[in-house]
CSV table of C-alpha atoms and ligand atoms in Angstrom, one decimal:
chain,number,residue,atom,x,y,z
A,1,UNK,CA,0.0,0.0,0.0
A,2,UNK,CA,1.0,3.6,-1.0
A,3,UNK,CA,1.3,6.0,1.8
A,4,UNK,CA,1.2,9.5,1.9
A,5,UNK,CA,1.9,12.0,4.8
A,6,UNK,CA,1.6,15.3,3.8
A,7,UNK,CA,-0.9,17.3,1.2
A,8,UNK,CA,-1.7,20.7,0.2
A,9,UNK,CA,-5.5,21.2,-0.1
A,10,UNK,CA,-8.1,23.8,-1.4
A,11,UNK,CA,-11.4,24.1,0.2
A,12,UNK,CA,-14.8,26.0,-0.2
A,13,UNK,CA,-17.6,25.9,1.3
A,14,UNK,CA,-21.0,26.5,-0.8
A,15,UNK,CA,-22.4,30.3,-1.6
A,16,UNK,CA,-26.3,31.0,-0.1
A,17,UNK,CA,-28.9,30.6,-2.2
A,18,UNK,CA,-30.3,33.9,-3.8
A,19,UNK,CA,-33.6,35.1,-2.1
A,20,UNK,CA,-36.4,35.2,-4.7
A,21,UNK,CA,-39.0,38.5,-5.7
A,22,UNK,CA,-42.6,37.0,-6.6
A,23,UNK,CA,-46.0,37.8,-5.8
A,24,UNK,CA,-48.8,35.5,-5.1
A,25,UNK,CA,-51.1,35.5,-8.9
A,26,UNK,CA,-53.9,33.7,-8.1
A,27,UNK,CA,-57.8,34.0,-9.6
A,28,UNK,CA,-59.8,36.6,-7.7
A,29,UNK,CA,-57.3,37.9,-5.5
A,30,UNK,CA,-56.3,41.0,-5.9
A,31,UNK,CA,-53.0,42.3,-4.9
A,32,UNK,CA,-51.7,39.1,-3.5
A,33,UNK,CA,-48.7,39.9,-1.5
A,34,UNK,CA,-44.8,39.5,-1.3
A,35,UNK,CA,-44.6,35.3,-1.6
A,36,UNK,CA,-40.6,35.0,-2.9
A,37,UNK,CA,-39.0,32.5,-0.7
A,38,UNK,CA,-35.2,32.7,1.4
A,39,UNK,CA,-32.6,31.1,-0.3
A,40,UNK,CA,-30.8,27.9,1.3
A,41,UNK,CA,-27.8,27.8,3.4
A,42,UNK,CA,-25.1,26.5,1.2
A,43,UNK,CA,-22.9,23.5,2.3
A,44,UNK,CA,-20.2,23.4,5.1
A,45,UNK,CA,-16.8,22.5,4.8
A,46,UNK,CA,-16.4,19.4,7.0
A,47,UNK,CA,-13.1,17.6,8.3
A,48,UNK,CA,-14.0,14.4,9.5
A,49,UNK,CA,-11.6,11.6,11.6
A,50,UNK,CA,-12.3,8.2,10.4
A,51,UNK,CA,-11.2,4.8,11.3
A,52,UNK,CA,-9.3,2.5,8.8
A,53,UNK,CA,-7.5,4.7,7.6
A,54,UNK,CA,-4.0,5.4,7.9
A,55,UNK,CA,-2.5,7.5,4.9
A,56,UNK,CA,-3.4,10.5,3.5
A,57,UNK,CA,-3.0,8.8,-0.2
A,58,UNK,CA,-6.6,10.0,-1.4
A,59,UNK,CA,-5.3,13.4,-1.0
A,60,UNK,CA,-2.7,13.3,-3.8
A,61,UNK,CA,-5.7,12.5,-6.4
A,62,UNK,CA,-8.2,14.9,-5.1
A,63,UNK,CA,-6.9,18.6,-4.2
A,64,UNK,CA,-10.1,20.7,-4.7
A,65,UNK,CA,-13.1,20.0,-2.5
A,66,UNK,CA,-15.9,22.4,-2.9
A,67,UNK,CA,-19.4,22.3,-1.0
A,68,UNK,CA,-22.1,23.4,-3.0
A,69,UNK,CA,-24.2,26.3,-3.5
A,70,UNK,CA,-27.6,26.9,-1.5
A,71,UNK,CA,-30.7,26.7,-3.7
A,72,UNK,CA,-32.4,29.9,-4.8
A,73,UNK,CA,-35.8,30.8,-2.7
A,74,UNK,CA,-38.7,30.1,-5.0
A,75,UNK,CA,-42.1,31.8,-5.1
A,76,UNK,CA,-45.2,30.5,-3.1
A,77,UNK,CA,-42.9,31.0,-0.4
A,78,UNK,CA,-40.5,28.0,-1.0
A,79,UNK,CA,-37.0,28.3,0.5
A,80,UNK,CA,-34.2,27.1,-1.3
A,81,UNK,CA,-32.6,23.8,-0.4
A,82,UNK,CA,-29.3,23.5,1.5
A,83,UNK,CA,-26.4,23.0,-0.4
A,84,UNK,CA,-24.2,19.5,0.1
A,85,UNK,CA,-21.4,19.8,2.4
A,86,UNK,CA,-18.3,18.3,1.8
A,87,UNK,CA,-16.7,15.5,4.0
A,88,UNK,CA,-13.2,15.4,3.8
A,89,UNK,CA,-12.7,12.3,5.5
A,90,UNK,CA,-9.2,11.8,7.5
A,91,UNK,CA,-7.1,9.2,9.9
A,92,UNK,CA,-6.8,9.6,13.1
A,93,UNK,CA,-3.0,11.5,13.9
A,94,UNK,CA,-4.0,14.4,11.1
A,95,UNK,CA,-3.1,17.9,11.8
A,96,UNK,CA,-4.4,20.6,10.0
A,97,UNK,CA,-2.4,24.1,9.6
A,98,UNK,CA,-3.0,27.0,7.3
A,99,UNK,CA,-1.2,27.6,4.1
A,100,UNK,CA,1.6,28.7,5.9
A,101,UNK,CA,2.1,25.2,7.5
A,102,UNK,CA,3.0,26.8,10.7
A,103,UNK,CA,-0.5,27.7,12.7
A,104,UNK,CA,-2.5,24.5,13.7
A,105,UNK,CA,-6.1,24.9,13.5
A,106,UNK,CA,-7.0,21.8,14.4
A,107,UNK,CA,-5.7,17.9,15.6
A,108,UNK,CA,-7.6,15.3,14.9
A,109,UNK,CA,-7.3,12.1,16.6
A,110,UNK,CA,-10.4,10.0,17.6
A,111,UNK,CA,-12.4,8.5,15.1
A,112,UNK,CA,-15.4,10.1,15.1
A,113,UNK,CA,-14.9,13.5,15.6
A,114,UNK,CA,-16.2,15.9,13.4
A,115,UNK,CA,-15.0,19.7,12.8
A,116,UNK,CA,-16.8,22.0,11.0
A,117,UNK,CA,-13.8,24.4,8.9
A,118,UNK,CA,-15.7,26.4,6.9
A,119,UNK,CA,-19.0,27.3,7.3
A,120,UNK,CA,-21.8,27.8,4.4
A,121,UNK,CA,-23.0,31.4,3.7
A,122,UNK,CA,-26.6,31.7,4.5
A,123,UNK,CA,-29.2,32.1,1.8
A,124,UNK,CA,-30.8,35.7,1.1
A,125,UNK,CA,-34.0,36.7,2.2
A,126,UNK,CA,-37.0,36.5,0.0
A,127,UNK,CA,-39.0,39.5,-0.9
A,128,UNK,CA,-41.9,38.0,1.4
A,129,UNK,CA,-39.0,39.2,4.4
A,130,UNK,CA,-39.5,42.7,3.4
A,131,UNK,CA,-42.7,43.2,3.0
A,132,UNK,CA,-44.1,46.1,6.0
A,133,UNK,CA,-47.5,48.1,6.4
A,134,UNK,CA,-45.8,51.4,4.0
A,135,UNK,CA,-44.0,48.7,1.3
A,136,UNK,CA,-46.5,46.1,0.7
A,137,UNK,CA,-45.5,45.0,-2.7
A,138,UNK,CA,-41.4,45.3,-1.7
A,139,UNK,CA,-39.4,44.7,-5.2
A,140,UNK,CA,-35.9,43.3,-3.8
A,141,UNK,CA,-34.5,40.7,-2.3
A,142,UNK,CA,-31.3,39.7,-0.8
A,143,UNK,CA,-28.4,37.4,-2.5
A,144,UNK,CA,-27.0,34.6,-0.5
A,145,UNK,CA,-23.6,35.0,1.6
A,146,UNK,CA,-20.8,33.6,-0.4
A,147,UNK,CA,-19.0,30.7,1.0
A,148,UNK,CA,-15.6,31.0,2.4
A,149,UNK,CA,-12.0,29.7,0.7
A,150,UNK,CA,-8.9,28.6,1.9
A,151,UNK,CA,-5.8,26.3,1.1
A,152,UNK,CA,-4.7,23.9,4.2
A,153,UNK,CA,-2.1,21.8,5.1
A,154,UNK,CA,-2.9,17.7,5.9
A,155,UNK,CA,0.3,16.4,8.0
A,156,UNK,CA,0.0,13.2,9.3
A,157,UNK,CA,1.4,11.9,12.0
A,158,UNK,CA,0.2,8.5,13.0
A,159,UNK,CA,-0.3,7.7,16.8
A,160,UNK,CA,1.1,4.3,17.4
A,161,UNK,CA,1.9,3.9,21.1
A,162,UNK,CA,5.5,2.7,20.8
A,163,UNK,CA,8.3,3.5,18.1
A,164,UNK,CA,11.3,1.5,16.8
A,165,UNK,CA,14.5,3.4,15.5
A,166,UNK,CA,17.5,2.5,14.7
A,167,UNK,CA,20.1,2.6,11.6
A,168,UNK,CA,19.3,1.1,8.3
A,169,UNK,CA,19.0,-2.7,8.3
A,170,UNK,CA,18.7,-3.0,12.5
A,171,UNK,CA,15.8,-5.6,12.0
A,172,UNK,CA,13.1,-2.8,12.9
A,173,UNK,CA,11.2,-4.6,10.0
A,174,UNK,CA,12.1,-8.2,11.2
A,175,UNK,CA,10.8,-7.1,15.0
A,176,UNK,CA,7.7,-5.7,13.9
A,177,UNK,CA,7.1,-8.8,11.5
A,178,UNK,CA,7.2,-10.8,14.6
A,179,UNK,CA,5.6,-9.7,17.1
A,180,UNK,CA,2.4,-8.2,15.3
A,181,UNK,CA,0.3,-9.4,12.3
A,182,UNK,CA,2.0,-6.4,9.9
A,183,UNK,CA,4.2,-7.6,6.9
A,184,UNK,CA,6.7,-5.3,6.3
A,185,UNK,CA,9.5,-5.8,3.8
A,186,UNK,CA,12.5,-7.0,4.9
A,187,UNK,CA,15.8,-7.8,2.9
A,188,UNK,CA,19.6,-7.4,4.0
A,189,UNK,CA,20.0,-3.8,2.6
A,190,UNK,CA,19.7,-0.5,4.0
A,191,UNK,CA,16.9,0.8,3.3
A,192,UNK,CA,14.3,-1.4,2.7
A,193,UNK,CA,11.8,0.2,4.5
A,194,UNK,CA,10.5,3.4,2.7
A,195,UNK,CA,7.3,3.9,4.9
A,196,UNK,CA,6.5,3.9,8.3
A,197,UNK,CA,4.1,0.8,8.9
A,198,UNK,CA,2.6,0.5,12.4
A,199,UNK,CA,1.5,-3.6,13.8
A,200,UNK,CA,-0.8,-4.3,16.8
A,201,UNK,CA,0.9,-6.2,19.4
A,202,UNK,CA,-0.9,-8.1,22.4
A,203,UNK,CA,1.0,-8.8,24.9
A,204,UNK,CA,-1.2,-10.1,28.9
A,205,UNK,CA,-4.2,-8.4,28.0
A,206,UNK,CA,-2.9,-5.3,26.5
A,207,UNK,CA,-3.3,-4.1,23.1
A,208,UNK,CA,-0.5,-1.4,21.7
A,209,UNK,CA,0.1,-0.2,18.2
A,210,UNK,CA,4.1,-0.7,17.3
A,211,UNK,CA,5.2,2.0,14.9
A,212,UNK,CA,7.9,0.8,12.1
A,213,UNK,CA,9.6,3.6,10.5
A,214,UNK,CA,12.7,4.1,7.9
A,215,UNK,CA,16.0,3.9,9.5
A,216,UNK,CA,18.0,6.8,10.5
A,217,UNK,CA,21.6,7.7,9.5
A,218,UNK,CA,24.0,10.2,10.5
A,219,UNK,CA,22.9,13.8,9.2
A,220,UNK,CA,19.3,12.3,8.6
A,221,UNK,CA,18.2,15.8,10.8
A,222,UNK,CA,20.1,17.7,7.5
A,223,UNK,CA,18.4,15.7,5.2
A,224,UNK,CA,20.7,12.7,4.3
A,225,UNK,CA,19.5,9.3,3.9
A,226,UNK,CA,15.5,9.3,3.9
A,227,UNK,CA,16.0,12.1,6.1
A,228,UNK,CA,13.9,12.7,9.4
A,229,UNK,CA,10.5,12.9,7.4
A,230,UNK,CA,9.4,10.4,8.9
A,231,UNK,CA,10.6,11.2,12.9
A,232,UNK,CA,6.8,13.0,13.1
A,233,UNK,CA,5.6,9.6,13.3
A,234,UNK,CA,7.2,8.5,16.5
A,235,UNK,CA,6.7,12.5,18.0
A,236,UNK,CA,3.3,11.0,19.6
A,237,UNK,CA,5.2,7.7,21.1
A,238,UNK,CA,4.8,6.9,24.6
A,239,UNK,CA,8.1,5.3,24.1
A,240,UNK,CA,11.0,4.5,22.2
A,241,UNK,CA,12.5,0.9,21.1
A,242,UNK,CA,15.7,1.6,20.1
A,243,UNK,CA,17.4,-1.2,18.0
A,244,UNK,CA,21.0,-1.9,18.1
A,245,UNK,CA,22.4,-4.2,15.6
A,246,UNK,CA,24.7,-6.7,16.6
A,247,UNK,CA,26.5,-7.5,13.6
A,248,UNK,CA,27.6,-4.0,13.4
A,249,UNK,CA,31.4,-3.3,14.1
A,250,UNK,CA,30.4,-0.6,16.6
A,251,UNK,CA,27.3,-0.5,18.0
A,252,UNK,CA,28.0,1.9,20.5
A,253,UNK,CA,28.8,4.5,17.8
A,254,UNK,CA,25.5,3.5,16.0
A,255,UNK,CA,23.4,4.1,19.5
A,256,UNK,CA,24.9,7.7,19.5
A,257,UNK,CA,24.3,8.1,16.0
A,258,UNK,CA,20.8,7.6,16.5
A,259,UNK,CA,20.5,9.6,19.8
A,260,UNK,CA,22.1,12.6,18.4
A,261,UNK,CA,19.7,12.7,15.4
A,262,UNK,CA,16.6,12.2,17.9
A,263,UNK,CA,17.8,15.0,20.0
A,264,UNK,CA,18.6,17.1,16.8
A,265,UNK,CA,14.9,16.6,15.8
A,266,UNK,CA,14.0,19.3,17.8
A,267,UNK,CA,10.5,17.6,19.3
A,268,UNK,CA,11.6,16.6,22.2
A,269,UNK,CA,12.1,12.5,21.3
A,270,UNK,CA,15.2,12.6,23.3
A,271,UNK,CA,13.2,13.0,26.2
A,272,UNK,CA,11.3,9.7,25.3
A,273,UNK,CA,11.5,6.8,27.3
A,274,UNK,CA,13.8,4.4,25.6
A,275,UNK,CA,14.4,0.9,25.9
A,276,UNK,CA,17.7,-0.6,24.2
A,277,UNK,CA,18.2,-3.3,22.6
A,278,UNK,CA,21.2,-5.3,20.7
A,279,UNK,CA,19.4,-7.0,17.9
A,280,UNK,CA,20.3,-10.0,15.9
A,281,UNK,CA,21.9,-11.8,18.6
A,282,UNK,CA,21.3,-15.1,17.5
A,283,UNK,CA,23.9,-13.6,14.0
A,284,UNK,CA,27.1,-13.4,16.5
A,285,UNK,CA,29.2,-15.3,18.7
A,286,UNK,CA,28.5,-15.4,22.5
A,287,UNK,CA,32.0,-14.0,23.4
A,288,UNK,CA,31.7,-11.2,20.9
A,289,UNK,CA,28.1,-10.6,22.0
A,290,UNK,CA,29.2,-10.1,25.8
A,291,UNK,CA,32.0,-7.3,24.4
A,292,UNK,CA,29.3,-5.6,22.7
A,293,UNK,CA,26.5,-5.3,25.5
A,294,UNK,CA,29.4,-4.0,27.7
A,295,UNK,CA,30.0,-0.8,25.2
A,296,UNK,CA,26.5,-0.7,24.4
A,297,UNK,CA,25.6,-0.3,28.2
A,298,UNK,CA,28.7,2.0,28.3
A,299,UNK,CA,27.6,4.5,25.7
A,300,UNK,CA,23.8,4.1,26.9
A,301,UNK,CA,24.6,4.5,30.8
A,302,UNK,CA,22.5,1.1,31.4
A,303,UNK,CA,22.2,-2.9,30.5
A,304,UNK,CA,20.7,-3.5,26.9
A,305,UNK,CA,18.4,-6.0,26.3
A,306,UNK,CA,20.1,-8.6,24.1
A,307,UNK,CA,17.8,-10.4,21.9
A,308,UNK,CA,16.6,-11.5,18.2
A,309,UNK,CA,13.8,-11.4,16.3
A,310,UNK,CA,14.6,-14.9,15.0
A,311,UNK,CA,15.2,-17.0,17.6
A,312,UNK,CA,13.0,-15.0,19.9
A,313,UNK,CA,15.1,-14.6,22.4
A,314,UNK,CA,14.2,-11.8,24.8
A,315,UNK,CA,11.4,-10.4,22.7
A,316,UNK,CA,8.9,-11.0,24.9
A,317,UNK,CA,10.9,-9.0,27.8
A,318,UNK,CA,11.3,-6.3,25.2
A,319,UNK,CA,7.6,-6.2,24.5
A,320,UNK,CA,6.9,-6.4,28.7
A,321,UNK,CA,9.1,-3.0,28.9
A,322,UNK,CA,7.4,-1.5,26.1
A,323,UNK,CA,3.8,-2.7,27.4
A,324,UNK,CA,5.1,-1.2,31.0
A,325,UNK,CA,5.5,2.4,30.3
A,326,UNK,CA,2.5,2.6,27.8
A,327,UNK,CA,0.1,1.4,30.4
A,328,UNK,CA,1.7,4.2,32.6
A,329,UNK,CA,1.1,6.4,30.1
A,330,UNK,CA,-2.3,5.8,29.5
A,331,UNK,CA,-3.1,5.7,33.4
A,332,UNK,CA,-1.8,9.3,33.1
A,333,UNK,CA,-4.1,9.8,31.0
A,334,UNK,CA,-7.0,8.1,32.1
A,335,UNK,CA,-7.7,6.1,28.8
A,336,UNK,CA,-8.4,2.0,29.0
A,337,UNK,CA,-6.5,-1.2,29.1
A,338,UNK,CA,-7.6,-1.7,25.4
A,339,UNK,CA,-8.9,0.7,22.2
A,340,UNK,CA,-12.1,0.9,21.9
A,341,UNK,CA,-13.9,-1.4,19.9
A,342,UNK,CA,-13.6,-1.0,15.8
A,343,UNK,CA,-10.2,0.9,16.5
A,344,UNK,CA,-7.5,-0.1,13.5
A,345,UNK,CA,-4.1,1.1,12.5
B,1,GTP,N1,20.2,-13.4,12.0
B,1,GTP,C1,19.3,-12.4,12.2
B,1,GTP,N2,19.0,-11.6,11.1
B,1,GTP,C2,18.1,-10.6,11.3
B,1,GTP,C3,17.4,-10.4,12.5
B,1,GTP,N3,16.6,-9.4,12.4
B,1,GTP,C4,16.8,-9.0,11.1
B,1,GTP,N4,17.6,-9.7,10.4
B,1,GTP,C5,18.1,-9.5,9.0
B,1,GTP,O1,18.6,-8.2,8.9
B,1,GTP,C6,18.3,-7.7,7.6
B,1,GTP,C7,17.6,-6.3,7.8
B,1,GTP,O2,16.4,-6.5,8.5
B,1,GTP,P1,15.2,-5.5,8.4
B,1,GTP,O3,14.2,-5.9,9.4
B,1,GTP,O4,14.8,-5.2,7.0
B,1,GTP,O5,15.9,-4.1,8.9
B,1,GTP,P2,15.3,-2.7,9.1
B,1,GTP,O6,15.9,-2.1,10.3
B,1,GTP,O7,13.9,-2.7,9.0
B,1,GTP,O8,16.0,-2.0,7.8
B,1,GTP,P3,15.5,-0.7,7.1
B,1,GTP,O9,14.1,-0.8,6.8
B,1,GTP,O10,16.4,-0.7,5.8
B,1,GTP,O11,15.8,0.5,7.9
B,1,GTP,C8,17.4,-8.7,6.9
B,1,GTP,O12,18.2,-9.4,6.1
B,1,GTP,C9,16.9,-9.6,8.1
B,1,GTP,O13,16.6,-10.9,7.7
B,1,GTP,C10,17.7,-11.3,13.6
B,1,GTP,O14,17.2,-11.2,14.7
B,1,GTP,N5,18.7,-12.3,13.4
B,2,MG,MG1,12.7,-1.8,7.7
């Protein structure tokens, strides 16, 4: 599946519909009054947060979404019919900014909710409205309001409850693969991975949404590599599983690699809870294993889990830890054990 992050959209809500002049003709009345009807209300600009959804993809077909127009009063006193809004339907994690892409108008996260942007312009008044004891036949009538434009930024950041990072080829892929139901390509080159991909794990009772994203390399915050494009997806993470590969000459060079590009992120994911791991252990010798914990735990200032996604050593442990501080974090903020019901990534 395709996955997009980020669009540029125009939006406009619907005009009023005109007010209408008409007087009632009818056999044997005389003089029949004012009867032109108010015009409709034209259509609202919606934004709407939907589940089962989790890319912004339909946005790169469809730029333009335009309510429509109010219908014109009519005479015999009809008003006009309301004018269609327009549902632009989005996953949960979107943010919505003005064309600037700096001021947020609005976040929106649970499926369900429903934010009106921009709001129809009311239909005119019909020539019946006017109509007083020294204007009895009034000749005008009012147009409708016209609807209201802008151009907005879609960003999406998906809310997954944990994160993995770690340099190209760390078996971020092969972890998620394992532990959830997600099938994310894997192959022995950096790389591989090109969007983030997120996986349910269930772990004693507790449900949490694992967060795959491209590996990081040095100078990724300047743009090298895939860059930090996709950091924003880990910025809503209650915490962090940082994947150290084994086979690699140095890993605790590649844990500070990937801690300085965090920090140099600027969102605050240094401040994340974090739990380490040395991945791929099953790939290297026990003695030369050992060595590498030790500078791991050096450079990280505590003991790494050691494990693999292949002989599954240690990955339940490393899903406990992860489970541990997301049930702390959702305590904190009063939410339950498990999503509610119909929830997907
Ligand atoms: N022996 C062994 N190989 C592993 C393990 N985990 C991953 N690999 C291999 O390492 C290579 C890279 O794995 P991926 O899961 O694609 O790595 P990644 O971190 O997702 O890589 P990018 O998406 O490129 O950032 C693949 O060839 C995997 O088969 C493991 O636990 N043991
Ligand atoms: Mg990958």
């Amino acid at each position: 599946m395709q996955f997009l992050d980020r669009a540029k959209v125009y939006v406009r809500s619907g005009d009023g519909g005109n007010g209408c002049i008409s007087f009632r003709r009818e056999k044997f009345i005389e003089f029949g009054g004012p009867d032109g009807g108010d015009g409709g209300k034209g259509g609202d600009v919606i934004l709407e947060c939907v589940t089962n959804l989790n890319t912004l993809l339909d946005y790169r077909y469809q730029q333009h979404f335009k309510a429509r127009k109010g219908g014109n009063g009519m005479g015999q006193n009809r008003s006009g019919a309301g004018g269609a809004d327009v549902v632009l339907k989005l996953p949960p994690g979107t943010q919505v900014f003005t064309e600037d892409d700096e001021t947020l108008i609005t976040d929106l996260t649970k499926p369900g909710e429903r934010v009106v942007l921009l709001r129809g312009g009311n239909g005119g008044f019909g020539n019946a409205r006017f109509k007083s004891s020294t204007n009895q036949a009034p000749r005008r009538a009012n147009p409708g309001q016209p609807g209201e434009e802008m151009t907005i930024w879609l960003r999406l950041k998906l809310i997954a409850d944990a994160g993995l990072v770690g340099l190209p080829n760390a078996g971020k892929s092969t972890f998620l693969a394992a532990v959830s139901a997600a099938k994310p390509k894997i192959a022995d080159y950096p790389f591989t991975t090109l969007h983030p991909k997120l996986g349910v794990v269930r772990l004693d009772g507790t449900d949490f949404v694992l967060a795959d994203i491209p590996g990081l390399i040095e100078g990724a915050h300047e743009g090298a590599g895939i860059g930090d494009r996709f950091l924003g997806h880990v910025e809503r993470c209650a915490v962090l599983l940082h994947l150290v590969d084994a086979t690699f000459p140095d890993p605790a060079d590649a844990y500070r690699i990937i801690r300085g590009e965090l920090e140099a992120y600027g969102a605050a994911l240094e401040e994340k809870p974090e739990v380490i791991a040395l991945s791929k252990s099953d790939a290297v010798p026990a003695d030369e294993l050992k060595l590498k914990a030790k500078a791991l735990a050096k450079a990280a200032g505590r003991q790494p889990l050691v494990l693999s996604a292949v002989s599954g050593k240690n990955m339940t442990p490393a899903l406990r830890e992860l489970a541990a501080v997301i049930r702390t974090a959702r305590a904190k903020r009063n939410e339950p054990e498990r999503r509610e019901a119909g929830w997907r990534p």
